[in-house]
Short mmCIF file of C-alpha atoms in Angstrom, two decimals:
data_model
loop_
_atom_site.label_atom_id
_atom_site.label_comp_id
_atom_site.label_asym_id
_atom_site.label_seq_id
_atom_site.Cartn_x
_atom_site.Cartn_y
_atom_site.Cartn_z
CA UNK A 182 -0.32 -0.34 -51.61
CA UNK A 183 -2.62 2.55 -50.63
CA UNK A 184 -4.83 0.19 -48.64
CA UNK A 185 -1.81 -1.24 -46.84
CA UNK A 186 -0.57 2.25 -46.01
CA UNK A 187 -4.01 3.19 -44.72
CA UNK A 188 -4.12 0.04 -42.57
CA UNK A 189 -0.68 0.82 -41.12
CA UNK A 190 -1.79 4.37 -40.42
CA UNK A 191 -4.86 3.19 -38.53
CA UNK A 192 -2.70 1.16 -36.16
CA UNK A 193 -1.34 4.34 -34.56
CA UNK A 194 -3.05 6.35 -31.87
CA UNK A 195 -3.30 10.09 -32.37
CA UNK A 196 -2.48 12.36 -29.45
CA UNK A 197 -6.12 13.36 -29.03
CA UNK A 198 -7.24 9.69 -29.00
CA UNK A 199 -4.86 9.03 -26.12
CA UNK A 200 -6.00 12.18 -24.31
CA UNK A 201 -9.67 11.18 -24.48
CA UNK A 202 -8.89 7.60 -23.34
CA UNK A 203 -6.91 8.94 -20.37
CA UNK A 204 -9.60 11.50 -19.56
CA UNK A 205 -12.23 8.77 -19.25
CA UNK A 206 -9.91 6.73 -17.02
CA UNK A 207 -8.75 9.55 -14.74
CA UNK A 208 -11.68 11.91 -14.30
CA UNK A 209 -15.20 11.52 -12.91
CA UNK A 210 -18.04 13.68 -11.60
CA UNK A 211 -17.35 12.54 -8.03
CA UNK A 212 -13.93 14.20 -8.19
CA UNK A 213 -15.53 17.59 -8.87
CA UNK A 214 -18.03 17.10 -6.04
CA UNK A 215 -15.38 16.06 -3.52
CA UNK A 216 -13.17 18.99 -4.48
CA UNK A 217 -16.08 21.42 -4.10
CA UNK A 218 -17.16 20.02 -0.73
CA UNK A 219 -13.69 19.60 0.81
CA UNK A 220 -12.21 22.91 -0.41
CA UNK A 221 -14.83 25.50 0.45
CA UNK A 222 -16.68 25.67 -2.85
CA UNK A 223 -15.14 27.66 -5.70
CA UNK A 224 -11.89 28.06 -3.74
CA UNK A 225 -10.98 24.62 -5.08
CA UNK A 226 -10.36 26.13 -8.53
CA UNK A 227 -7.06 27.57 -7.28
CA UNK A 228 -6.07 24.17 -5.85
CA UNK A 229 -7.05 22.27 -9.01
CA UNK A 230 -4.86 24.52 -11.17
CA UNK A 231 -1.89 24.13 -8.82
CA UNK A 232 -2.34 20.35 -8.58
CA UNK A 233 -2.42 19.88 -12.34
CA UNK A 234 0.45 22.24 -13.11
CA UNK A 235 2.83 21.09 -10.36
CA UNK A 236 1.86 17.43 -9.99
CA UNK A 237 -0.38 15.82 -12.57
CA UNK A 238 1.41 16.94 -15.76
CA UNK A 239 4.91 15.84 -14.63
CA UNK A 240 3.41 12.63 -13.20
CA UNK A 241 1.72 11.78 -16.51
CA UNK A 242 4.85 12.58 -18.55
CA UNK A 243 7.00 10.37 -16.28
CA UNK A 244 4.54 7.54 -16.89
CA UNK A 245 4.99 8.12 -20.62
CA UNK A 246 8.76 7.77 -20.41
CA UNK A 247 8.55 4.65 -18.24
CA UNK A 248 5.99 3.06 -20.56
CA UNK A 249 8.11 3.86 -23.59
CA UNK A 250 11.31 2.53 -21.98
CA UNK A 251 9.74 -0.77 -20.90
CA UNK A 252 7.49 -1.20 -23.92
CA UNK A 253 7.68 -5.01 -23.86
CA UNK A 254 6.98 -5.34 -20.13
CA UNK A 255 3.43 -6.34 -19.28
CA UNK A 256 3.50 -5.91 -15.51
CA UNK A 257 3.13 -2.14 -15.34
CA UNK A 258 4.71 -0.54 -12.27
CA UNK A 259 6.09 -3.89 -11.03
CA UNK A 260 7.92 -4.38 -14.33
CA UNK A 261 9.34 -0.87 -14.16
CA UNK A 262 10.61 -1.44 -10.62
CA UNK A 263 12.12 -4.82 -11.55
CA UNK A 264 13.80 -3.29 -14.59
CA UNK A 265 15.36 -0.47 -12.59
CA UNK A 266 15.92 -2.02 -9.13
CA UNK A 267 15.36 -5.55 -7.79
CA UNK A 268 12.79 -8.34 -7.99
CA UNK A 269 11.96 -8.03 -4.28
CA UNK A 270 11.18 -4.32 -4.61
CA UNK A 271 9.09 -5.20 -7.65
CA UNK A 272 7.11 -7.60 -5.45
CA UNK A 273 6.53 -4.83 -2.89
CA UNK A 274 5.33 -2.55 -5.68
CA UNK A 275 2.89 -5.25 -6.84
CA UNK A 276 1.77 -5.90 -3.27
CA UNK A 277 1.18 -2.19 -2.63
CA UNK A 278 -0.84 -1.85 -5.84
CA UNK A 279 -3.03 -4.74 -4.69
CA UNK A 280 -3.39 -4.14 -0.97
CA UNK A 281 -4.40 -0.46 -1.17
CA UNK A 282 -7.57 -1.66 -2.91
CA UNK A 283 -8.83 -3.15 0.38
CA UNK A 284 -10.31 0.08 1.82
CA UNK A 285 -11.53 0.85 -1.71
CA UNK A 286 -13.40 -2.47 -1.82
CA UNK A 287 -14.99 -1.73 1.57
CA UNK A 288 -16.06 1.71 0.36
CA UNK A 289 -17.61 0.27 -2.82
CA UNK A 290 -19.86 -2.00 -0.76
CA UNK A 291 -20.93 1.01 1.33
CA UNK A 292 -21.31 3.26 -1.72
CA UNK A 293 -23.42 0.65 -3.50
CA UNK A 294 -25.90 0.57 -0.63
CA UNK A 295 -26.06 4.37 -0.63
CA UNK A 296 -26.85 4.32 -4.38
CA UNK A 297 -29.52 1.66 -3.81
CA UNK A 298 -31.12 3.82 -1.13
CA UNK A 299 -31.42 6.70 -3.61
CA UNK A 300 -32.96 4.42 -6.24
CA UNK A 301 -35.54 3.13 -3.74
CA UNK A 302 -36.22 6.14 -1.47
CA UNK A 303 -35.13 9.00 -3.79
CA UNK A 304 -33.93 10.95 -0.77
CA UNK A 305 -31.18 10.73 1.84
CA UNK A 306 -33.06 10.98 5.13
CA UNK A 307 -34.29 7.38 5.53
CA UNK A 308 -30.96 5.68 4.83
CA UNK A 309 -28.87 8.25 6.69
CA UNK A 310 -31.12 7.91 9.75
CA UNK A 311 -30.67 4.13 10.03
CA UNK A 312 -28.66 2.48 12.77
CA UNK A 313 -24.99 2.31 11.79
CA UNK A 314 -24.57 -1.25 13.12
CA UNK A 315 -27.45 -2.46 10.97
CA UNK A 316 -26.08 -0.72 7.87
CA UNK A 317 -22.55 -2.05 8.38
CA UNK A 318 -23.89 -5.57 8.98
CA UNK A 319 -25.83 -5.39 5.70
CA UNK A 320 -22.73 -3.96 4.00
CA UNK A 321 -20.73 -6.97 5.21
CA UNK A 322 -23.34 -9.36 3.80
CA UNK A 323 -23.25 -7.51 0.47
CA UNK A 324 -19.46 -7.68 0.36
CA UNK A 325 -19.42 -11.42 1.18
CA UNK A 326 -21.98 -12.06 -1.57
CA UNK A 327 -19.85 -10.30 -4.17
CA UNK A 328 -16.72 -12.06 -2.90
CA UNK A 329 -18.61 -15.29 -3.64
CA UNK A 330 -19.45 -13.93 -7.12
CA UNK A 331 -15.74 -13.20 -7.67
CA UNK A 332 -14.87 -16.78 -6.65
CA UNK A 333 -16.87 -18.02 -9.62
CA UNK A 334 -14.05 -17.08 -11.95
CA UNK A 335 -14.43 -14.62 -14.79
CA UNK A 336 -16.23 -11.54 -13.63
CA UNK A 337 -19.84 -11.62 -14.98
CA UNK A 338 -20.26 -7.90 -14.28
CA UNK A 339 -17.37 -6.63 -16.40
CA UNK A 340 -19.62 -5.54 -19.26
CA UNK A 341 -22.01 -3.85 -16.83
CA UNK A 342 -19.08 -2.03 -15.23
CA UNK A 343 -18.00 -0.69 -18.63
CA UNK A 344 -21.54 0.46 -19.45
CA UNK A 345 -22.05 2.02 -16.01
CA UNK A 346 -18.65 3.71 -16.09
CA UNK A 347 -19.30 5.18 -19.53
CA UNK A 348 -22.77 6.34 -18.42
CA UNK A 349 -21.36 8.03 -15.30
CA UNK A 350 -18.72 9.74 -17.41
CA UNK A 351 -21.32 11.04 -19.87
CA UNK A 352 -23.66 12.15 -17.08
CA UNK A 353 -20.85 14.11 -15.45
CA UNK A 354 -20.31 16.07 -18.68
CA UNK A 355 -24.05 16.50 -19.24
CA UNK A 356 -24.44 17.84 -15.72
CA UNK A 357 -22.02 20.67 -16.47
CA UNK A 358 -23.70 21.59 -19.78
CA UNK A 359 -27.25 21.39 -18.39
CA UNK A 360 -26.46 23.29 -15.19
CA UNK A 361 -24.71 26.13 -17.01
CA UNK A 362 -27.72 26.33 -19.37
CA UNK A 363 -30.32 26.10 -16.58
CA UNK A 364 -30.67 29.87 -15.85
CA UNK A 365 -31.57 30.52 -19.49
CA UNK A 366 -34.15 27.73 -19.50
CA UNK A 367 -35.61 28.38 -16.04
CA UNK A 368 -34.70 31.94 -15.00
CA UNK A 369 -37.28 31.92 -12.19
CA UNK A 370 -35.44 29.21 -10.22
CA UNK A 371 -33.23 30.06 -7.25
CA UNK A 372 -29.49 30.03 -7.98
CA UNK A 373 -26.54 30.88 -5.78
CA UNK A 374 -24.51 33.99 -6.51
CA UNK A 375 -20.80 33.14 -6.78
CA UNK A 376 -18.37 35.54 -5.13
CA UNK A 377 -15.51 35.99 -7.62
CA UNK A 378 -13.44 38.27 -5.39
CA UNK A 379 -9.78 37.39 -4.91
CA UNK A 380 -10.30 36.94 -1.16
CA UNK A 381 -12.92 34.28 -1.85
CA UNK A 382 -10.90 32.43 -4.50
CA UNK A 383 -7.58 32.09 -2.66
CA UNK A 384 -7.80 29.42 0.07
CA UNK A 385 -6.42 29.65 3.60
CA UNK A 386 -3.35 27.44 3.79
CA UNK A 387 -4.17 26.11 7.24
CA UNK A 388 -4.13 22.60 8.71
CA UNK A 389 -7.61 21.84 7.38
CA UNK A 390 -6.46 22.70 3.86
CA UNK A 391 -3.23 20.68 4.07
CA UNK A 392 -4.95 17.59 5.49
CA UNK A 393 -7.44 17.66 2.59
CA UNK A 394 -4.85 17.70 -0.22
CA UNK A 395 -4.79 13.89 -0.36
CA UNK A 396 -8.33 14.10 -1.80
CA UNK A 397 -6.96 15.94 -4.86
CA UNK A 398 -3.97 13.60 -5.24
CA UNK A 399 -6.36 10.63 -5.10
CA UNK A 400 -8.58 12.31 -7.72
CA UNK A 401 -5.86 12.88 -10.33
CA UNK A 402 -3.84 9.69 -9.87
CA UNK A 403 -3.89 6.45 -11.83
CA UNK A 404 -2.65 7.62 -15.22
CA UNK A 405 -0.10 4.75 -15.23
CA UNK A 406 -2.97 2.73 -16.71
CA UNK A 407 -2.35 4.43 -20.07
CA UNK A 408 1.37 3.54 -20.23
CA UNK A 409 0.88 0.57 -22.63
CA UNK A 410 -0.41 2.99 -25.28
CA UNK A 411 2.67 5.24 -25.43
CA UNK A 412 4.35 3.09 -28.06
CA UNK A 413 1.19 2.84 -30.12
CA UNK A 414 1.74 6.44 -31.19
CA UNK A 415 3.51 7.30 -34.42
CA UNK A 416 5.82 9.89 -32.84
CA UNK A 417 5.71 9.45 -29.03
CA UNK A 418 8.30 12.16 -28.32
CA UNK A 419 5.99 14.83 -29.77
CA UNK A 420 2.49 13.34 -29.55
CA UNK A 421 2.53 11.92 -26.02
CA UNK A 422 3.31 15.22 -24.21
CA UNK A 423 0.83 16.97 -26.50
CA UNK A 424 -1.83 14.40 -25.52
CA UNK A 425 -1.05 14.73 -21.80
CA UNK A 426 -1.16 18.52 -21.88
CA UNK A 427 -4.50 18.35 -23.71
CA UNK A 428 -5.67 15.85 -21.07
CA UNK A 429 -4.68 18.30 -18.32
CA UNK A 430 -6.53 21.12 -20.10
CA UNK A 431 -9.68 18.97 -20.42
CA UNK A 432 -9.56 17.93 -16.76
CA UNK A 433 -8.88 21.47 -15.54
CA UNK A 434 -11.76 22.71 -17.72
CA UNK A 435 -14.07 19.97 -16.36
CA UNK A 436 -12.98 20.65 -12.78
CA UNK A 437 -13.48 24.41 -13.10
CA UNK A 438 -16.78 24.22 -14.99
CA UNK A 439 -18.04 21.48 -12.66
CA UNK A 440 -17.11 23.65 -9.69
CA UNK A 441 -18.93 26.66 -11.20
CA UNK A 442 -22.01 24.52 -11.88
CA UNK A 443 -22.01 23.27 -8.28
CA UNK A 444 -21.39 26.83 -7.04
CA UNK A 445 -24.62 27.90 -8.76
CA UNK A 446 -26.49 25.25 -6.76
CA UNK A 447 -25.07 25.03 -3.25
CA UNK A 448 -24.34 27.47 -0.47
CA UNK A 449 -20.86 26.90 0.97
CA UNK A 450 -21.95 27.76 4.52
CA UNK A 451 -24.66 25.11 4.33
CA UNK A 452 -22.11 22.55 3.09
CA UNK A 453 -19.69 23.31 5.91
CA UNK A 454 -22.51 23.05 8.47
CA UNK A 455 -23.57 19.63 7.09
CA UNK A 456 -20.22 18.38 5.82
CA UNK A 457 -20.72 14.61 6.26
CA UNK A 458 -24.11 14.71 4.54
CA UNK A 459 -22.71 16.55 1.53
CA UNK A 460 -19.78 14.13 1.18
CA UNK A 461 -22.26 11.23 1.21
CA UNK A 462 -25.08 12.79 -0.84
CA UNK A 463 -23.68 15.82 -2.68
CA UNK A 464 -23.63 14.20 -6.13
CA UNK A 465 -27.20 12.90 -5.71
CA UNK A 466 -28.49 16.27 -4.49
CA UNK A 467 -26.83 17.92 -7.49
CA UNK A 468 -28.73 15.74 -9.97
CA UNK A 469 -31.92 16.02 -7.93
CA UNK A 470 -31.73 19.82 -8.04
CA UNK A 471 -30.92 19.72 -11.76
CA UNK A 472 -34.15 17.77 -12.30
CA UNK A 473 -36.05 20.44 -10.39
CA UNK A 474 -34.60 23.20 -12.60
CA UNK A 475 -35.77 21.34 -15.71
CA UNK A 476 -39.17 20.41 -14.18
CA UNK A 477 -38.36 16.68 -14.45
CA UNK A 478 -38.63 15.78 -10.77
CA UNK A 479 -36.27 13.01 -9.68
CA UNK A 480 -35.61 11.68 -13.19
CA UNK A 481 -31.94 12.67 -13.30
CA UNK A 482 -31.12 11.53 -9.77
CA UNK A 483 -32.71 8.10 -10.32
CA UNK A 484 -30.77 7.60 -13.57
CA UNK A 485 -27.55 8.70 -11.86
CA UNK A 486 -28.24 6.46 -8.84
CA UNK A 487 -28.94 3.45 -11.08
CA UNK A 488 -25.71 3.99 -13.01
CA UNK A 489 -23.83 4.42 -9.75
CA UNK A 490 -25.48 1.33 -8.23
CA UNK A 491 -24.41 -0.88 -11.12
CA UNK A 492 -21.00 0.75 -11.24
CA UNK A 493 -20.29 0.44 -7.50
CA UNK A 494 -21.19 -3.25 -7.25
CA UNK A 495 -19.57 -4.30 -10.52
CA UNK A 496 -16.37 -2.40 -9.66
CA UNK A 497 -16.53 -4.12 -6.26
CA UNK A 498 -16.27 -7.52 -7.95
CA UNK A 499 -13.60 -6.33 -10.38
CA UNK A 500 -11.57 -4.86 -7.51
CA UNK A 501 -11.70 -8.19 -5.66
CA UNK A 502 -10.68 -10.17 -8.72
CA UNK A 503 -8.51 -8.09 -11.10
CA UNK A 504 -5.81 -6.66 -8.76
CA UNK A 505 -5.51 -10.11 -7.13
CA UNK A 506 -4.87 -11.71 -10.52
CA UNK A 507 -2.31 -9.02 -11.38
CA UNK A 508 -0.45 -9.78 -8.16
CA UNK A 509 -0.64 -13.58 -8.21
CA UNK A 510 -0.20 -14.02 -11.98
CA UNK A 511 3.06 -12.10 -11.82
CA UNK A 512 6.18 -14.23 -12.08
CA UNK A 513 7.97 -11.51 -10.13
CA UNK A 514 5.63 -11.82 -7.15
CA UNK A 515 5.27 -15.62 -7.12
CA UNK A 516 8.78 -16.04 -5.72
CA UNK A 517 7.78 -14.15 -2.56
CA UNK A 518 4.24 -15.46 -2.05
CA UNK A 519 3.27 -18.63 -0.11
CA UNK A 520 2.07 -21.42 -2.39
CA UNK A 521 -1.27 -21.68 -0.60
CA UNK A 522 -2.25 -18.27 -1.96
CA UNK A 523 -1.63 -19.51 -5.50
CA UNK A 524 -4.32 -22.19 -5.23
CA UNK A 525 -7.10 -21.92 -7.82
CA UNK A 526 -10.58 -23.42 -7.65
CA UNK A 527 -12.31 -25.23 -10.51
CA UNK A 528 -13.46 -21.85 -11.90
CA UNK A 529 -9.91 -20.56 -12.20
CA UNK A 530 -10.22 -18.07 -9.32
CA UNK A 531 -7.50 -17.69 -6.69
CA UNK A 532 -9.75 -18.94 -3.92
CA UNK A 533 -7.32 -18.52 -1.01
CA UNK A 534 -6.45 -15.06 -2.31
CA UNK A 535 -10.14 -14.16 -2.18
CA UNK A 536 -10.27 -15.49 1.40
CA UNK A 537 -7.35 -13.18 2.19
CA UNK A 538 -9.35 -10.27 0.72
CA UNK A 539 -12.28 -11.26 2.95
CA UNK A 540 -10.01 -11.44 6.01
CA UNK A 541 -8.63 -7.94 5.36
CA UNK A 542 -11.81 -6.15 4.23
CA UNK A 543 -14.16 -7.56 6.91
CA UNK A 544 -12.53 -5.61 9.79
CA UNK A 545 -12.59 -2.45 7.65
CA UNK A 546 -16.37 -2.83 7.30
CA UNK A 547 -17.00 -3.87 10.92
CA UNK A 548 -14.72 -1.44 12.81
CA UNK A 549 -16.58 1.79 11.87
CA UNK A 550 -19.69 0.68 13.74
CA UNK A 551 -17.71 0.88 17.01
CA UNK A 552 -16.08 4.27 16.52
CA UNK A 553 -18.15 6.28 14.03
CA UNK A 554 -21.45 7.73 15.10
CA UNK A 555 -23.63 7.68 11.99
CA UNK A 556 -24.01 6.37 8.45
CA UNK A 557 -23.02 9.56 6.62
CA UNK A 558 -19.80 9.80 8.64
CA UNK A 559 -18.84 6.30 7.45
CA UNK A 560 -18.88 7.36 3.80
CA UNK A 561 -16.82 10.44 4.61
CA UNK A 562 -14.37 8.35 6.65
CA UNK A 563 -13.94 5.88 3.75
CA UNK A 564 -13.35 8.75 1.31
CA UNK A 565 -10.55 10.03 3.52
CA UNK A 566 -9.10 6.56 4.14
CA UNK A 567 -8.99 5.89 0.39
CA UNK A 568 -7.30 9.25 -0.16
CA UNK A 569 -4.60 8.16 2.30
CA UNK A 570 -4.13 4.58 1.05
CA UNK A 571 -4.69 4.58 -2.71
CA UNK A 572 -1.99 7.15 -3.61
CA UNK A 573 0.63 4.95 -1.91
CA UNK A 574 0.78 2.94 -5.15
CA UNK A 575 1.78 6.08 -7.07
CA UNK A 576 4.96 6.30 -4.97
CA UNK A 577 6.37 3.31 -6.83
CA UNK A 578 5.96 5.14 -10.16
CA UNK A 579 8.25 7.87 -8.88
CA UNK A 580 10.70 5.35 -7.36
CA UNK A 581 10.93 3.69 -10.79
CA UNK A 582 11.42 7.04 -12.52
CA UNK A 583 14.16 8.16 -10.13
CA UNK A 584 15.91 4.79 -10.61
CA UNK A 585 15.50 5.09 -14.40
CA UNK A 586 17.10 8.53 -14.51
CA UNK A 587 19.90 7.31 -12.23
CA UNK A 588 20.73 4.65 -14.85
CA UNK A 589 19.62 6.49 -17.98
CA UNK A 590 22.69 5.34 -19.92
CA UNK A 591 21.41 1.74 -19.72
CA UNK A 592 18.01 2.35 -21.29
CA UNK A 593 16.65 3.55 -24.62
CA UNK A 594 13.29 5.23 -25.01
CA UNK A 595 11.30 6.64 -27.92
CA UNK A 596 10.02 9.35 -25.58
CA UNK A 597 11.82 11.24 -22.83
CA UNK A 598 10.02 13.60 -20.46
CA UNK A 599 13.30 15.15 -19.29
CA UNK A 600 16.58 14.36 -21.04
CA UNK A 601 18.83 15.88 -18.38
CA UNK A 602 19.48 13.23 -15.72
CA UNK A 603 19.71 15.44 -12.63
CA UNK A 604 16.61 17.51 -13.50
CA UNK A 605 14.67 14.30 -14.16
CA UNK A 606 15.62 12.97 -10.72
CA UNK A 607 14.55 16.23 -9.07
CA UNK A 608 11.15 15.96 -10.80
CA UNK A 609 10.81 12.36 -9.56
CA UNK A 610 11.72 13.33 -6.00
CA UNK A 611 9.29 16.25 -6.13
CA UNK A 612 6.32 14.09 -7.13
CA UNK A 613 7.32 11.43 -4.57
CA UNK A 614 7.47 14.10 -1.85
CA UNK A 615 4.10 15.63 -2.79
CA UNK A 616 2.40 12.21 -2.78
CA UNK A 617 3.97 11.05 0.49
CA UNK A 618 3.37 14.38 2.24
CA UNK A 619 -0.30 14.54 1.18
CA UNK A 620 -0.89 10.94 2.30
CA UNK A 621 0.71 11.56 5.70
CA UNK A 622 -1.10 14.86 6.24
CA UNK A 623 -4.37 13.21 5.19
CA UNK A 624 -4.01 10.77 8.06
CA UNK A 625 -4.72 13.54 10.55
CA UNK A 626 -8.20 14.46 9.35
CA UNK A 627 -11.35 13.39 11.19
CA UNK A 628 -12.18 12.22 14.71
CA UNK A 629 -9.52 10.59 16.92
CA UNK A 630 -10.94 7.17 15.94
CA UNK A 631 -10.71 8.00 12.24
CA UNK A 632 -7.19 9.40 12.60
CA UNK A 633 -6.19 6.13 14.28
CA UNK A 634 -7.77 4.17 11.43
CA UNK A 635 -6.00 6.37 8.84
CA UNK A 636 -2.63 5.75 10.49
CA UNK A 637 -2.95 2.06 11.39
CA UNK A 638 -4.59 0.82 8.17
CA UNK A 639 -1.76 1.62 5.70
CA UNK A 640 0.87 0.42 8.19
CA UNK A 641 -0.91 -2.93 8.63
CA UNK A 642 -1.65 -3.34 4.92
CA UNK A 643 1.94 -2.65 3.83
CA UNK A 644 3.29 -4.64 6.78
CA UNK A 645 1.40 -7.77 5.68
CA UNK A 646 3.38 -7.68 2.46
CA UNK A 647 6.60 -8.00 4.46
CA UNK A 648 5.36 -11.12 6.25
CA UNK A 649 4.48 -13.17 3.15
CA UNK A 650 8.07 -13.44 1.77
CA UNK A 651 9.19 -14.83 5.14
CA UNK A 652 6.44 -17.48 5.02
CA UNK A 653 7.40 -18.33 1.44
CA UNK A 654 11.05 -18.61 2.47
CA UNK A 655 10.15 -21.04 5.26
CA UNK A 656 8.09 -23.09 2.81
CA UNK A 657 11.09 -23.39 0.50
CA UNK A 658 13.38 -24.36 3.41
CA UNK A 659 10.92 -27.03 4.57
CA UNK A 660 10.56 -28.52 1.09
CA UNK A 661 14.33 -28.97 0.70
#
C-alpha cells in the first residue's frame, strides 16, 4: 500500500518542477544579450521588470487555465480555439503557428553559419567582411540541404538539439556566475563601471524604445508549450500560479544578473556605435572576453560556438519538420488544406509541405542580398523580423482566453487564473493589445527596405493561409 501511494505521488509534478521545465523552455542567454544591446545596456532592467509584471505573468496564468480547461485536447492553441470558437478559426490559429516559423527557419540557417565562422576563425572580422551575396547564397545551399534532411522522415538531429539546447542553457547560467566572480579572480582586468543613477536606469520612452519592445515580447513568449503539464499537478489551482510566479522570479533574476554581467564587460556607447555588429556577435564576444578574464583564451567562445552551431542547425531541421507535422496531422486543419499538401513520401515526411517551406523561405534568404548592405545587418534584420512575426501566434492564446471567459459557464477547470468573467476578459484584451501593438511598432524599425520587409512578410504569410481553404473547397467541388 505504501509503495502504491509513493508511486501515485511520483506521478504528480511539483510547482518547482514545472517552473524549472518552463524556465528551460522560455529563457536563453541570447535573450539577455538582445535586451542589453537593444535597450541601452542596464536600462533594460526597468523594461524586463515591467514586461514580466504586466505581460508575462498574466500570459502564463491564462495558458494554465486554458490547458486545465481543455486537458484532453492534444492540439494546443488550435484545440483551444476550436473549443471556444469555430473549426475554421482553429485552422487559422494552426496556420499562424506554423507559418511564423518561416523567417525563424531562415534566421537559423544564417545563425548556423555565423556560429560556424566563430568555430573556425574564432573572431568576427573575416565572416562579417565577406560579400553579402556570397554569404546568402551559401545560406540558401545550407537551408536546402537541411530541407533534404527533413524530407528523410524522423529528424536525426533531435537528440543533438536536446543536448545543444541543454548545453546553451547551462552555459548561460555559468556565464552569469563566472562573470560576477571574475573581479575577485582577476582584479587586474579592465571592467566597466555601471552607472546606477536613476537617470541612467529609466529609459527614454521614444520611438526607438517603442519599436524595440517586440524584442522583449518575442523573448518571453512561448509558455503555451507547458500547458499539457497543468493537469499533472496535484493541486493546479494553488501550485500552477506558484510555479509561474517562481518562473517569473527566476527569469527576472537571470535577466537582471545577465544584464549586470554584460554591463561589467561592454561600454554602451561602443554598442550603440556598432549596433549591427553587437547584435550579430555580442554573445560570442561576451564568452571570448570571459575567457580572457580567466586566462583561458578562446576556450569558452569555441565551446559556446560549437553548442550554438549544433543547436542552430538541428533546430533548423526540427523547425522545418515539427510545426509542419502539427499543422498537417491536425484533423481540424485537414478540412481546409489541399490534398496535395497531405502527400507523404516513403519516409513518412510531408514532402509537398516541405516544398512549400522551401518556396516560402527561399525568398526570405535571397531578398536581403538586394536591400541590406552587409552580413551583420542581415542577422540584425532577421532578429527584428522574427520579433515581428513570431509573437503573432501568441495572439491566438489571448483570443482563446477571451472566448473562454465569454462562455465560462460552459466549461469546467481545475485551475482558474481569474474567476470573475469581465476581469478575465479585460486581462485577455490587455495581453492581446500589448502583443499586437508591439508587433506593429516593431515593423517600423530599420532601413526603409527592412521596414518594407517587416510589413509585407507577415501580411503575405498570413494571407497564404486564407488562400488554401479556397483551393481545398474547389478540390471538393471538383470531386463531387
